[in-house]
Short mmCIF file of N, CA and C in Angstrom, two decimals:
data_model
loop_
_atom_site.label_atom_id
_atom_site.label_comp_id
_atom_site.label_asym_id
_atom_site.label_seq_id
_atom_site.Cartn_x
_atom_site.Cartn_y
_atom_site.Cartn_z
N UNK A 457 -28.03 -52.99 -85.49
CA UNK A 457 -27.42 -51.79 -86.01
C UNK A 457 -28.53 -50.82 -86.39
N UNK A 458 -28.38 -49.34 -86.29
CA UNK A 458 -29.49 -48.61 -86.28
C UNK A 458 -28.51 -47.79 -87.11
N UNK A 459 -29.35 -47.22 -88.31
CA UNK A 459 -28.35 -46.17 -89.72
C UNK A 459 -29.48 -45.71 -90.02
N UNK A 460 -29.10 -44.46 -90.63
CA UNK A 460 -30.20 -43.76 -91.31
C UNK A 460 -30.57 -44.13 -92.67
N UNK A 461 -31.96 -44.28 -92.77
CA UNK A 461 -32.67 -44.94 -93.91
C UNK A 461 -31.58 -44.58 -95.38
N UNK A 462 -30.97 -45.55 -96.14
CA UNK A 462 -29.71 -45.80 -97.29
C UNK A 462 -29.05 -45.60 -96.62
N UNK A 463 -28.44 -45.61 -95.04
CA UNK A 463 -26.73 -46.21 -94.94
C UNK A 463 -26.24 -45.01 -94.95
N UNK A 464 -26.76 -43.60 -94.80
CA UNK A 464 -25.57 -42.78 -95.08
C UNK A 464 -25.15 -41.99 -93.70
N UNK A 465 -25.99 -42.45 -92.40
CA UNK A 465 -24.88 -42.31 -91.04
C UNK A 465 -25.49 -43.05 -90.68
N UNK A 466 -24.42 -43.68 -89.71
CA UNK A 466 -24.63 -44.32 -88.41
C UNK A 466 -25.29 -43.99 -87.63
N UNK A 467 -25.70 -44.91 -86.85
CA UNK A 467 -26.11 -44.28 -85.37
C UNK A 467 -25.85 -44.93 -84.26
N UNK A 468 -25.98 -46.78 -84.34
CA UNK A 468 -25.86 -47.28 -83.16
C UNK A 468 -25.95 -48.53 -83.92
N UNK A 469 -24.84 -49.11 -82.85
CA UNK A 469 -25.08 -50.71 -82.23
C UNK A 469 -25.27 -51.24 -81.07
N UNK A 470 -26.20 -52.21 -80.90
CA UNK A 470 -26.51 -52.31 -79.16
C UNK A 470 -27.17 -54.23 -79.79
N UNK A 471 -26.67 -54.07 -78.28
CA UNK A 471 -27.21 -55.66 -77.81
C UNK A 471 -28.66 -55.88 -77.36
N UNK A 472 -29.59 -56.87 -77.52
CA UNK A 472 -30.48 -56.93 -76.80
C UNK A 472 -30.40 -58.19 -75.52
N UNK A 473 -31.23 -57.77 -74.57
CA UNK A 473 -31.07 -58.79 -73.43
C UNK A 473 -31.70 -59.99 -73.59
N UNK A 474 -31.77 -60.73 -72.60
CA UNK A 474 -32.14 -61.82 -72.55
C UNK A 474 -34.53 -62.32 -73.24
N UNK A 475 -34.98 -60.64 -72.98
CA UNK A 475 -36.06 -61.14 -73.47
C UNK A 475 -36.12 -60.56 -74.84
N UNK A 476 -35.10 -59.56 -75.22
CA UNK A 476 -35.02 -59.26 -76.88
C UNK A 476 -35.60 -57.79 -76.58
N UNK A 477 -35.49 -57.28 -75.35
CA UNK A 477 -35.24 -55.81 -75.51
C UNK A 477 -33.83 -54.89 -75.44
N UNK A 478 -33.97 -53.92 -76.15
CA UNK A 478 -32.63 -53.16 -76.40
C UNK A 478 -33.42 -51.84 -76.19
N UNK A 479 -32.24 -50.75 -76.13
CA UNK A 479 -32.27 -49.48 -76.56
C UNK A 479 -30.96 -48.67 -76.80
N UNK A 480 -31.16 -47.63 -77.81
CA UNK A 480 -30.17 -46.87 -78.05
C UNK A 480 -30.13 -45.64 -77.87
N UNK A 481 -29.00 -44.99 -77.79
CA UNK A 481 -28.63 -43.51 -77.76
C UNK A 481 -27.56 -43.13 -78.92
N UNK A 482 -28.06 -42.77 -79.87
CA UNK A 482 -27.28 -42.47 -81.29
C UNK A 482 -26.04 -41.94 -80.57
N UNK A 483 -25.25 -42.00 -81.45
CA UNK A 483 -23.75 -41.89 -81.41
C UNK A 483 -23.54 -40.31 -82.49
N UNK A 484 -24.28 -39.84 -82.80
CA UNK A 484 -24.41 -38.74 -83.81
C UNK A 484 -25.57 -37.88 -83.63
N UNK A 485 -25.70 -36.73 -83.73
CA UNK A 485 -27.34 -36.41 -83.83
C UNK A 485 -28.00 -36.81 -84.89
N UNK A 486 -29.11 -37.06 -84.59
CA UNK A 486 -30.74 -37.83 -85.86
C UNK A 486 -30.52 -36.51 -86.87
N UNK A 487 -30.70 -37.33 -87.91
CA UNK A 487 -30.87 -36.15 -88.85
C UNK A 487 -32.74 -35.95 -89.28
N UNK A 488 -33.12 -34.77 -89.07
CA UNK A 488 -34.14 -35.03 -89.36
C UNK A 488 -34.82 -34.36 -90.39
N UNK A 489 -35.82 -34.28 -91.26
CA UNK A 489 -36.06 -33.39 -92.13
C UNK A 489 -36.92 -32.21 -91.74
N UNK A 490 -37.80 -31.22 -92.50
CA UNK A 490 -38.58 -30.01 -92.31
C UNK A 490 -39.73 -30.81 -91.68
N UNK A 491 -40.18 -31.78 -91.46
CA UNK A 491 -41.40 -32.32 -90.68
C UNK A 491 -40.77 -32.73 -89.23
N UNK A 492 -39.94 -32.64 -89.35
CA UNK A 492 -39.44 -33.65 -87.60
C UNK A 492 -39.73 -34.74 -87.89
N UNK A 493 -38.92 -35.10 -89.13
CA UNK A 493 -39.29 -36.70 -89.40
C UNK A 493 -37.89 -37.37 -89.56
N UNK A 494 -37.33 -38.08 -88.76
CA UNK A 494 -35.88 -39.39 -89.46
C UNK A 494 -36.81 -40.57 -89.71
N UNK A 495 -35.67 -40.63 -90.79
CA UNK A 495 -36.07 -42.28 -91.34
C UNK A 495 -34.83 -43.14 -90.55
N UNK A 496 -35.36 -43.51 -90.14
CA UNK A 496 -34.32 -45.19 -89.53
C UNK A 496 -34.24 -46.51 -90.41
N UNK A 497 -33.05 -47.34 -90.75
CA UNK A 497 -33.02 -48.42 -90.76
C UNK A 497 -32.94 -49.28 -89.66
N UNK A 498 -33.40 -50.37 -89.51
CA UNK A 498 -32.52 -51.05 -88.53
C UNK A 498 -32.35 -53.08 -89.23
N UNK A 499 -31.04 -53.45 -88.42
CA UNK A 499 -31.55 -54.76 -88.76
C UNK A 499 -30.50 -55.69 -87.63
N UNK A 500 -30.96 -56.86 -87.08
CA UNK A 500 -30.63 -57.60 -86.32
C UNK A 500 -29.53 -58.49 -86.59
N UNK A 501 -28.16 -58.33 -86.35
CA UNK A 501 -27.09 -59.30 -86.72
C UNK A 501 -26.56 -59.83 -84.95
N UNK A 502 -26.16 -61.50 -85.22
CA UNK A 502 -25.86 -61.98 -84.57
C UNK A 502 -23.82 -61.63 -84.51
N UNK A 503 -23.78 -61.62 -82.88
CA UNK A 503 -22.34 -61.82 -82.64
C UNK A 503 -21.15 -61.68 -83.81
N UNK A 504 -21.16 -62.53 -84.49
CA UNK A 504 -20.62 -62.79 -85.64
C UNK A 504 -20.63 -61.40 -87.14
N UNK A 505 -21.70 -60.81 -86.93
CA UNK A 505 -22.18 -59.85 -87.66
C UNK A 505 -22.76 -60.12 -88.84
N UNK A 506 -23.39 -61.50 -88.59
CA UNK A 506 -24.31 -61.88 -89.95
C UNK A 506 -25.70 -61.64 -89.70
N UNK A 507 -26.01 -61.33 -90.49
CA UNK A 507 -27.63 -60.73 -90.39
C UNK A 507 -28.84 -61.93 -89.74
N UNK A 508 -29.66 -61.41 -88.89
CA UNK A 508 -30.75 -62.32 -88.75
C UNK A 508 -32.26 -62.22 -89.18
N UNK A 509 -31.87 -61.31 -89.86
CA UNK A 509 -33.27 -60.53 -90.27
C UNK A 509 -32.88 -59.36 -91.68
N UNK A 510 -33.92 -59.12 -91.99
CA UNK A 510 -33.87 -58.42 -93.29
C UNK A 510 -33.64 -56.56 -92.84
N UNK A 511 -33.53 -55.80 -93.32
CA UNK A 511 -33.41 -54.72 -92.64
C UNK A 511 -34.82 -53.95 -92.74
N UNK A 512 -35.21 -53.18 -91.75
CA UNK A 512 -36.31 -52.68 -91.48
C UNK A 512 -36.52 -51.14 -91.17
N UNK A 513 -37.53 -50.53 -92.01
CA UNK A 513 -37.29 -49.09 -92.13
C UNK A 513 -38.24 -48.85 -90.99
N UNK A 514 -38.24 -47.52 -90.56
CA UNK A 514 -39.05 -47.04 -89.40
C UNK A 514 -38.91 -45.29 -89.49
N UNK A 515 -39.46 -44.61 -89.46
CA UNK A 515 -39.99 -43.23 -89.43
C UNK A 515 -40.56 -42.90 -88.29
N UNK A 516 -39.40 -41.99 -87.64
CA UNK A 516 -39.97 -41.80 -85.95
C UNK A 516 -40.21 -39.78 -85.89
N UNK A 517 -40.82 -39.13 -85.47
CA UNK A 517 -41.23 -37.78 -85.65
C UNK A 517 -40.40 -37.32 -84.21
N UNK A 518 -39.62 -36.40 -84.21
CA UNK A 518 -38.65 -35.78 -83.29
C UNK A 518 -39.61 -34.51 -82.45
N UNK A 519 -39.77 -34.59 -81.79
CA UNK A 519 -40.73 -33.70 -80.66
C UNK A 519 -39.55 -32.75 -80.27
N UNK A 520 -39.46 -31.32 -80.40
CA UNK A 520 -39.04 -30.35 -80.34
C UNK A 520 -39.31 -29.57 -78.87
N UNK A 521 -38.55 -29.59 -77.60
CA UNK A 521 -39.40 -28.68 -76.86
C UNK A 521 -38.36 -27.36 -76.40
N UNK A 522 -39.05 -26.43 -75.96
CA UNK A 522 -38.31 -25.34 -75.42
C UNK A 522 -38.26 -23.60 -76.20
N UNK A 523 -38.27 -24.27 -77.76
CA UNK A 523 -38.26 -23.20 -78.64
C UNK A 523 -39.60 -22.37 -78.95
N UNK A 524 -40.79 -23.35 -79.04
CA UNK A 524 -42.08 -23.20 -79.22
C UNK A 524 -42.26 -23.01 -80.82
N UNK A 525 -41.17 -23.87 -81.67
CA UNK A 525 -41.16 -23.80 -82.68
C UNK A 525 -40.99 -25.35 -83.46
N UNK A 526 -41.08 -25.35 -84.63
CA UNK A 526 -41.04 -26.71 -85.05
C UNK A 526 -39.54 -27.15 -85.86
N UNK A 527 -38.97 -26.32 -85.95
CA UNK A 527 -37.46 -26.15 -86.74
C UNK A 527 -36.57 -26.18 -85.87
N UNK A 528 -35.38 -26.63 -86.44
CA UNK A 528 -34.36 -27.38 -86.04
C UNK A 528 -33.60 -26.45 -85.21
N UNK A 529 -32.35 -26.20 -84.11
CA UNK A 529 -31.58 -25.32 -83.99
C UNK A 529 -31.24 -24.99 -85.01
N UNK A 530 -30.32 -23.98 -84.65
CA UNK A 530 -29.28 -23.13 -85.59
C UNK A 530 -28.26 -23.95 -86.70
N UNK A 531 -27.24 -24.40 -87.54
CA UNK A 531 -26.15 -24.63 -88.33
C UNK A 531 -25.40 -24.23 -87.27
N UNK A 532 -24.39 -24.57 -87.09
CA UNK A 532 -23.32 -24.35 -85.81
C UNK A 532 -22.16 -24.06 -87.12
N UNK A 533 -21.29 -22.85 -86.48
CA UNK A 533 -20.17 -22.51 -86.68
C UNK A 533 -19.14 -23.00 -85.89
N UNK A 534 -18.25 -23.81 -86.21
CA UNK A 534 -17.39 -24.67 -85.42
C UNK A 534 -15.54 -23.93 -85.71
N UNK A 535 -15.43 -22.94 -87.08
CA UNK A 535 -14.10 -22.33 -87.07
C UNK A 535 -14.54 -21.36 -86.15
N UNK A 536 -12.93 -20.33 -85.75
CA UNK A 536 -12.61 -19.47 -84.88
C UNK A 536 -13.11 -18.38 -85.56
N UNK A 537 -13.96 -17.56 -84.56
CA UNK A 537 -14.84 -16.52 -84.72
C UNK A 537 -13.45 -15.12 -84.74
N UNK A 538 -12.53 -15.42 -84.34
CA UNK A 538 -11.21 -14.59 -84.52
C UNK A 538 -10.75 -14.66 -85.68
N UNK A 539 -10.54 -14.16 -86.64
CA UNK A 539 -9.84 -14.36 -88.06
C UNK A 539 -8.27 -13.89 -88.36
N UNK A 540 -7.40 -14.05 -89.10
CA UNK A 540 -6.48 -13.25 -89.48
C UNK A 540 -6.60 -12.77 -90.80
N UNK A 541 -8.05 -13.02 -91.61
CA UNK A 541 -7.98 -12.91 -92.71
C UNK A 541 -8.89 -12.08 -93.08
N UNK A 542 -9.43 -11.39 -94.13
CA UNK A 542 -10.62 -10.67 -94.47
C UNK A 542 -11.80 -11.54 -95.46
N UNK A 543 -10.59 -12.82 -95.34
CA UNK A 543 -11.62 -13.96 -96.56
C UNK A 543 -11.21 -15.14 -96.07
N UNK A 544 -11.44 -14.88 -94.48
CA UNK A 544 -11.53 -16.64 -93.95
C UNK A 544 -12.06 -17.91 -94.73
N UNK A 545 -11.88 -18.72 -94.07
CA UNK A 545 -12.12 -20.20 -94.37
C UNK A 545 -13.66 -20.28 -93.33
N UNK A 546 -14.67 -20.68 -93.67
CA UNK A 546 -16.10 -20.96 -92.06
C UNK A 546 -15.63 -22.75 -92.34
N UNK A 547 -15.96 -22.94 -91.35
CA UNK A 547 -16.72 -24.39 -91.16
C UNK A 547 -17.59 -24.79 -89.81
N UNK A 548 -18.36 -25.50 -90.62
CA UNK A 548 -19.60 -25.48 -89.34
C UNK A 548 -20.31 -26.92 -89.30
N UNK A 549 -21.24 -27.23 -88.61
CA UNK A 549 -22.06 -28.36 -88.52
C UNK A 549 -23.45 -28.33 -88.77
N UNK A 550 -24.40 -29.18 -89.75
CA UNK A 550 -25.41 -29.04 -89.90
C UNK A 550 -26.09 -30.20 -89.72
N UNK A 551 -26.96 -30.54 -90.28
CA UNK A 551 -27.84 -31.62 -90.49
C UNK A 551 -27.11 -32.31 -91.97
N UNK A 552 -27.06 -33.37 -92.34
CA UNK A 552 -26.65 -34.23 -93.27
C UNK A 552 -26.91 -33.64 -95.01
N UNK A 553 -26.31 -33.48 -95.64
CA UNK A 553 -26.71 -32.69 -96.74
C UNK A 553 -27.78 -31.88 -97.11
N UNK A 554 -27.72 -30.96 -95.84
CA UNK A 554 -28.38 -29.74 -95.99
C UNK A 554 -27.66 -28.23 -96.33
N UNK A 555 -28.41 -27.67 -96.83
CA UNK A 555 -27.64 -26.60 -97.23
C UNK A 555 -27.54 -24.82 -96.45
N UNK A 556 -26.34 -24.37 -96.09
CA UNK A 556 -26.12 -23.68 -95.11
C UNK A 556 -26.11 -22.42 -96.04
N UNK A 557 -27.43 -21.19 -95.86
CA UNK A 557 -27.03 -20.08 -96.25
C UNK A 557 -26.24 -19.13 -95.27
N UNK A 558 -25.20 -18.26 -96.10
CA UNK A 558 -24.56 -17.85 -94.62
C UNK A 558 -24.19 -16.40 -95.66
N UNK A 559 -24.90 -15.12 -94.80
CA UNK A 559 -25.86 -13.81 -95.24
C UNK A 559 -24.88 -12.80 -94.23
N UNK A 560 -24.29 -11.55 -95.07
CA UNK A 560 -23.89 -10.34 -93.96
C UNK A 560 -25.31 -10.20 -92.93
N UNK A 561 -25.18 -9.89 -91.94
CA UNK A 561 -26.23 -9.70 -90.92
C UNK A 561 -27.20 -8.94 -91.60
N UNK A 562 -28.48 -9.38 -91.49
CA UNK A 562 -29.14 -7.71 -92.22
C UNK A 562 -30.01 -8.45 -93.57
N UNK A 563 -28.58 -9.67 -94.39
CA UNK A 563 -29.35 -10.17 -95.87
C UNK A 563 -28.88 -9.14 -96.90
N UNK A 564 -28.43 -8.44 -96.89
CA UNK A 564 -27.77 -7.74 -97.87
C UNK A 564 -26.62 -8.36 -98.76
N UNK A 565 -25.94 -9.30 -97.95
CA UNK A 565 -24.83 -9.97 -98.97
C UNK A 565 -25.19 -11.22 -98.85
N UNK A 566 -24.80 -12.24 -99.67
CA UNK A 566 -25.01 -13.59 -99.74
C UNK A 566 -23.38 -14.01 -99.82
N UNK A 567 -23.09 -14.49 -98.90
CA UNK A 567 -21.52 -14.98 -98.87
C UNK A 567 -21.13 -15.90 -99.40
N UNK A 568 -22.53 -17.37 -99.32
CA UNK A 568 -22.15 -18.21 -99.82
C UNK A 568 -23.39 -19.41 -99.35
N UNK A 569 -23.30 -20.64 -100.12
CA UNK A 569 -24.34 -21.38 -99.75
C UNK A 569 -23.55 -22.90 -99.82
N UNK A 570 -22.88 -23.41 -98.55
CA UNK A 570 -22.35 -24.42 -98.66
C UNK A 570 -23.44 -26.01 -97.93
N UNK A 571 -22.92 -26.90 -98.63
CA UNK A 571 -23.48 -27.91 -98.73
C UNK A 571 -23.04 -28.56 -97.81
N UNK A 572 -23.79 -29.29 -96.70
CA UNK A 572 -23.06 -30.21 -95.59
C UNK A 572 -23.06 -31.62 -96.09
N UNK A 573 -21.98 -32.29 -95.54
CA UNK A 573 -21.69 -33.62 -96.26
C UNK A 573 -22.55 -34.72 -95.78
N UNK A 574 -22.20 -35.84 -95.69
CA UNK A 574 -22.85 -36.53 -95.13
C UNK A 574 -22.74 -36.79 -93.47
N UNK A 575 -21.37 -36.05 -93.42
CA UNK A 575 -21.50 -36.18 -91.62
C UNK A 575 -21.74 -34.98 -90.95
N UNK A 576 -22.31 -34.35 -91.68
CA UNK A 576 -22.91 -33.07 -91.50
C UNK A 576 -21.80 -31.77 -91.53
N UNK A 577 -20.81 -32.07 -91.76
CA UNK A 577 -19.81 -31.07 -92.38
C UNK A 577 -19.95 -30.03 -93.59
N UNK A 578 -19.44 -29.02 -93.09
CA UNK A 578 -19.81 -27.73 -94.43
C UNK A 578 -18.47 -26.69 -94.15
N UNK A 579 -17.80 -26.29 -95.14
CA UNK A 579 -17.02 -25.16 -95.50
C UNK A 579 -17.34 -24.08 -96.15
N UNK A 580 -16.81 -22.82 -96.31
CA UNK A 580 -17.22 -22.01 -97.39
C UNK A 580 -15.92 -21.15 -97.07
N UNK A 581 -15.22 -20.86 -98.39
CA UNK A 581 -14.04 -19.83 -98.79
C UNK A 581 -14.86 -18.48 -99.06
N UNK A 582 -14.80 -17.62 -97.91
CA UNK A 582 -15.06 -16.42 -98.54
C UNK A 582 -14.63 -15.32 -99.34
N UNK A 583 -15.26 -15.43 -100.51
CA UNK A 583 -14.68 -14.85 -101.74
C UNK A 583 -15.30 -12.90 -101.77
N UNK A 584 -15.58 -12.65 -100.70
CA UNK A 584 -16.08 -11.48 -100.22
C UNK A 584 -15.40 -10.92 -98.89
N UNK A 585 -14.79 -9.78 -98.87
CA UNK A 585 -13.61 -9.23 -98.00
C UNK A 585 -15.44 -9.29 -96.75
N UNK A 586 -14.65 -9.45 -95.28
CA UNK A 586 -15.39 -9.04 -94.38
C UNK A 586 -15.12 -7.40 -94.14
N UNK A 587 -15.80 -6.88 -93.08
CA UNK A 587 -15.51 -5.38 -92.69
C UNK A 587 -14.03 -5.52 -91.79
N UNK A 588 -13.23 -4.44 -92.00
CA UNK A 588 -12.01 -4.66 -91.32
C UNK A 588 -12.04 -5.26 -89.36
N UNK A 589 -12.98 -5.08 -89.20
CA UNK A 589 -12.98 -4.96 -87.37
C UNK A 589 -13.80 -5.93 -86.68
N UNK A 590 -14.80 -5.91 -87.19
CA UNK A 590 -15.86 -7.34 -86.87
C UNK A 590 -16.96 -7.25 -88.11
N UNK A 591 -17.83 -8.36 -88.28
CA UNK A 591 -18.73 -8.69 -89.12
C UNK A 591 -19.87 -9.77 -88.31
N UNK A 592 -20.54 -8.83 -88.28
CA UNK A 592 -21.83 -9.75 -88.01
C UNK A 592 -22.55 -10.91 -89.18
N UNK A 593 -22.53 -12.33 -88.96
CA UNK A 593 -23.15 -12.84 -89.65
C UNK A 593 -24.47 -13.79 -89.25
N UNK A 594 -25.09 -14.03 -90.42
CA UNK A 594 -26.39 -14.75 -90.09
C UNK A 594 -26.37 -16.08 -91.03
N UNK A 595 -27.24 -16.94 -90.27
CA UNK A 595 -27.03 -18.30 -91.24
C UNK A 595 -28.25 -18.81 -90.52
N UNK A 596 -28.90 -19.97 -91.75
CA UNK A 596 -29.63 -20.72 -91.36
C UNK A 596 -29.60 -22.13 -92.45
N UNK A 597 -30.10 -23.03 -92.25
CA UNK A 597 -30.24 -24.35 -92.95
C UNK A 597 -31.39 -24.62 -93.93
N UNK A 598 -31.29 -25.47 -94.86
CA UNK A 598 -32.09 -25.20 -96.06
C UNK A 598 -32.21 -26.98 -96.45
N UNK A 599 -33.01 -27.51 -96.76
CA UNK A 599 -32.97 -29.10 -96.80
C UNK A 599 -32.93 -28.80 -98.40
N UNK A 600 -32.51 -30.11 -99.17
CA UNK A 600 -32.59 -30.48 -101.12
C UNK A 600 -33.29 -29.35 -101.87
N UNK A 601 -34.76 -29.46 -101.07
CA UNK A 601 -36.30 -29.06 -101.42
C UNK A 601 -36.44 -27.45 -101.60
N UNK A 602 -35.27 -26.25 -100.58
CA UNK A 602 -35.62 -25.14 -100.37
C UNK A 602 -36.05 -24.81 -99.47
N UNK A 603 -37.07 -25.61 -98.16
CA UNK A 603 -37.34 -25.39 -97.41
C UNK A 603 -36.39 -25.18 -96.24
N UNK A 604 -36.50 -24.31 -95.64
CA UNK A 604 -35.60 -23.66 -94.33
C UNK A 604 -36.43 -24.61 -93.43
N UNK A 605 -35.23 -25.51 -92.42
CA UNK A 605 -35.49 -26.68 -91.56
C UNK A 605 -34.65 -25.69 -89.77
N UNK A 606 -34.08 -24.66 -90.43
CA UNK A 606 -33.59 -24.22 -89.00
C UNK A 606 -33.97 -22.52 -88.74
N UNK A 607 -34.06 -22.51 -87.36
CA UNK A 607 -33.98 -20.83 -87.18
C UNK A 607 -32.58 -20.26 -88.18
N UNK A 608 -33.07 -18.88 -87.62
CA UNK A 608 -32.10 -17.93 -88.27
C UNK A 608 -30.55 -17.99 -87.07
N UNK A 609 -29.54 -18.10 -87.04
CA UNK A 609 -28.71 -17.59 -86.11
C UNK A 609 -27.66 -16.89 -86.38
N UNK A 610 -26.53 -16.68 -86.31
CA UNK A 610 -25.75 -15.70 -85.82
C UNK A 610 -24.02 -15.87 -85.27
N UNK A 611 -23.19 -14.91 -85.82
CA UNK A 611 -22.34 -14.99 -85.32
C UNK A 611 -21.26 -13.71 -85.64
N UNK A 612 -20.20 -13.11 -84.82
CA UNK A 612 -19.64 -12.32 -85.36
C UNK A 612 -18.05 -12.39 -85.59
N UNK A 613 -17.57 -12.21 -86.23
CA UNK A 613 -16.27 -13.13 -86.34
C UNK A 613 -15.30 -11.23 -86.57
N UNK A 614 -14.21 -11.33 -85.89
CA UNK A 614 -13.09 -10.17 -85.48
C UNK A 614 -11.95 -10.11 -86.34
N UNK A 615 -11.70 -9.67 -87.34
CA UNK A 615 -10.14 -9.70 -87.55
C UNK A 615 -9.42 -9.19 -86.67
N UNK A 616 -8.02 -10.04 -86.42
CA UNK A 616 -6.90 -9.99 -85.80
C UNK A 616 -6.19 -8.68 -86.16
N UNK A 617 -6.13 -8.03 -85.45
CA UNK A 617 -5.19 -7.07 -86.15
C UNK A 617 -3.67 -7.49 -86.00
N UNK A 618 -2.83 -7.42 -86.86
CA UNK A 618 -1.46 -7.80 -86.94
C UNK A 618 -0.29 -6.42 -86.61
#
């Protein structure tokens, strides 16, 4: 079983073969911190699911290519960029209790600073009317510490007119 260092996501279970090699492909994305660092647990249970071994930490550094940067993508906005409201509901996806600032385009307003859970889930009730027609917004990710772990990105969300 492969979890992130204290158990708080999953990632994988896999078999090893006959000479005691395995490999995995997480079932979730790695969460990683402002270094490109996950901590891994792992530990070896037989068939049965009793342990054969003690559990074992490991710290693997995530190699970034394409961006020419060392930070994470964007916080993903996962509600409908269409609204019927002027004080939608967001929800989006981040990295594991990291924190999502989410800014009128520009940084002039602060809308809100929601916290992603442990499965990397985040909401925010906006308690600030958007512009009647569209609203450009900006967001980026923020780890415990303050440090910004993601670019800046973007999105513009439409009220419906009724």
């Amino acid at each position: 079983m492969i979890a992130h260092s204290g158990g708080s996501v999953y990632y994988a279970s896999v078999g090893a073969d006959s000479d005691g090699y395995w490999e995995a492909t997480p079932t979730t994305d790695l969460v990683f911190d402002a270094n490109n660092w996950v901590d891994l647990a792992l530990i070896a249970k037989d068939a049965g699911g009793n342990a054969l071994s003690p559990w074992v930490d490991i710290q693997l550094t995530v190699l970034l290519t394409g961006g020419g940067g060392t930070k994470q993508l964007v916080p993903v906005l996962t509600s409908p960029t269409t609204v019927d409201s002027l004080r939608p509901l967001l929800t989006g996806k981040a990295a594991a209790n990291d924190i999502v600032y989410v800014f009128l385009d520009g940084g002039s307003v602060l809308f809100g600073t929601p916290k992603a859970d442990f499965n990397g889930d985040w909401q925010l009730q906006l308690s600030q009317d958007l512009y009647p027609d569209s609203t450009s917004l900006s967001f980026a990710e923020f780890d415990i510490n303050g440090a910004q772990v993601t670019e800046w990105g973007g999105a513009v969300l439409t009220v419906r007119k009724t």
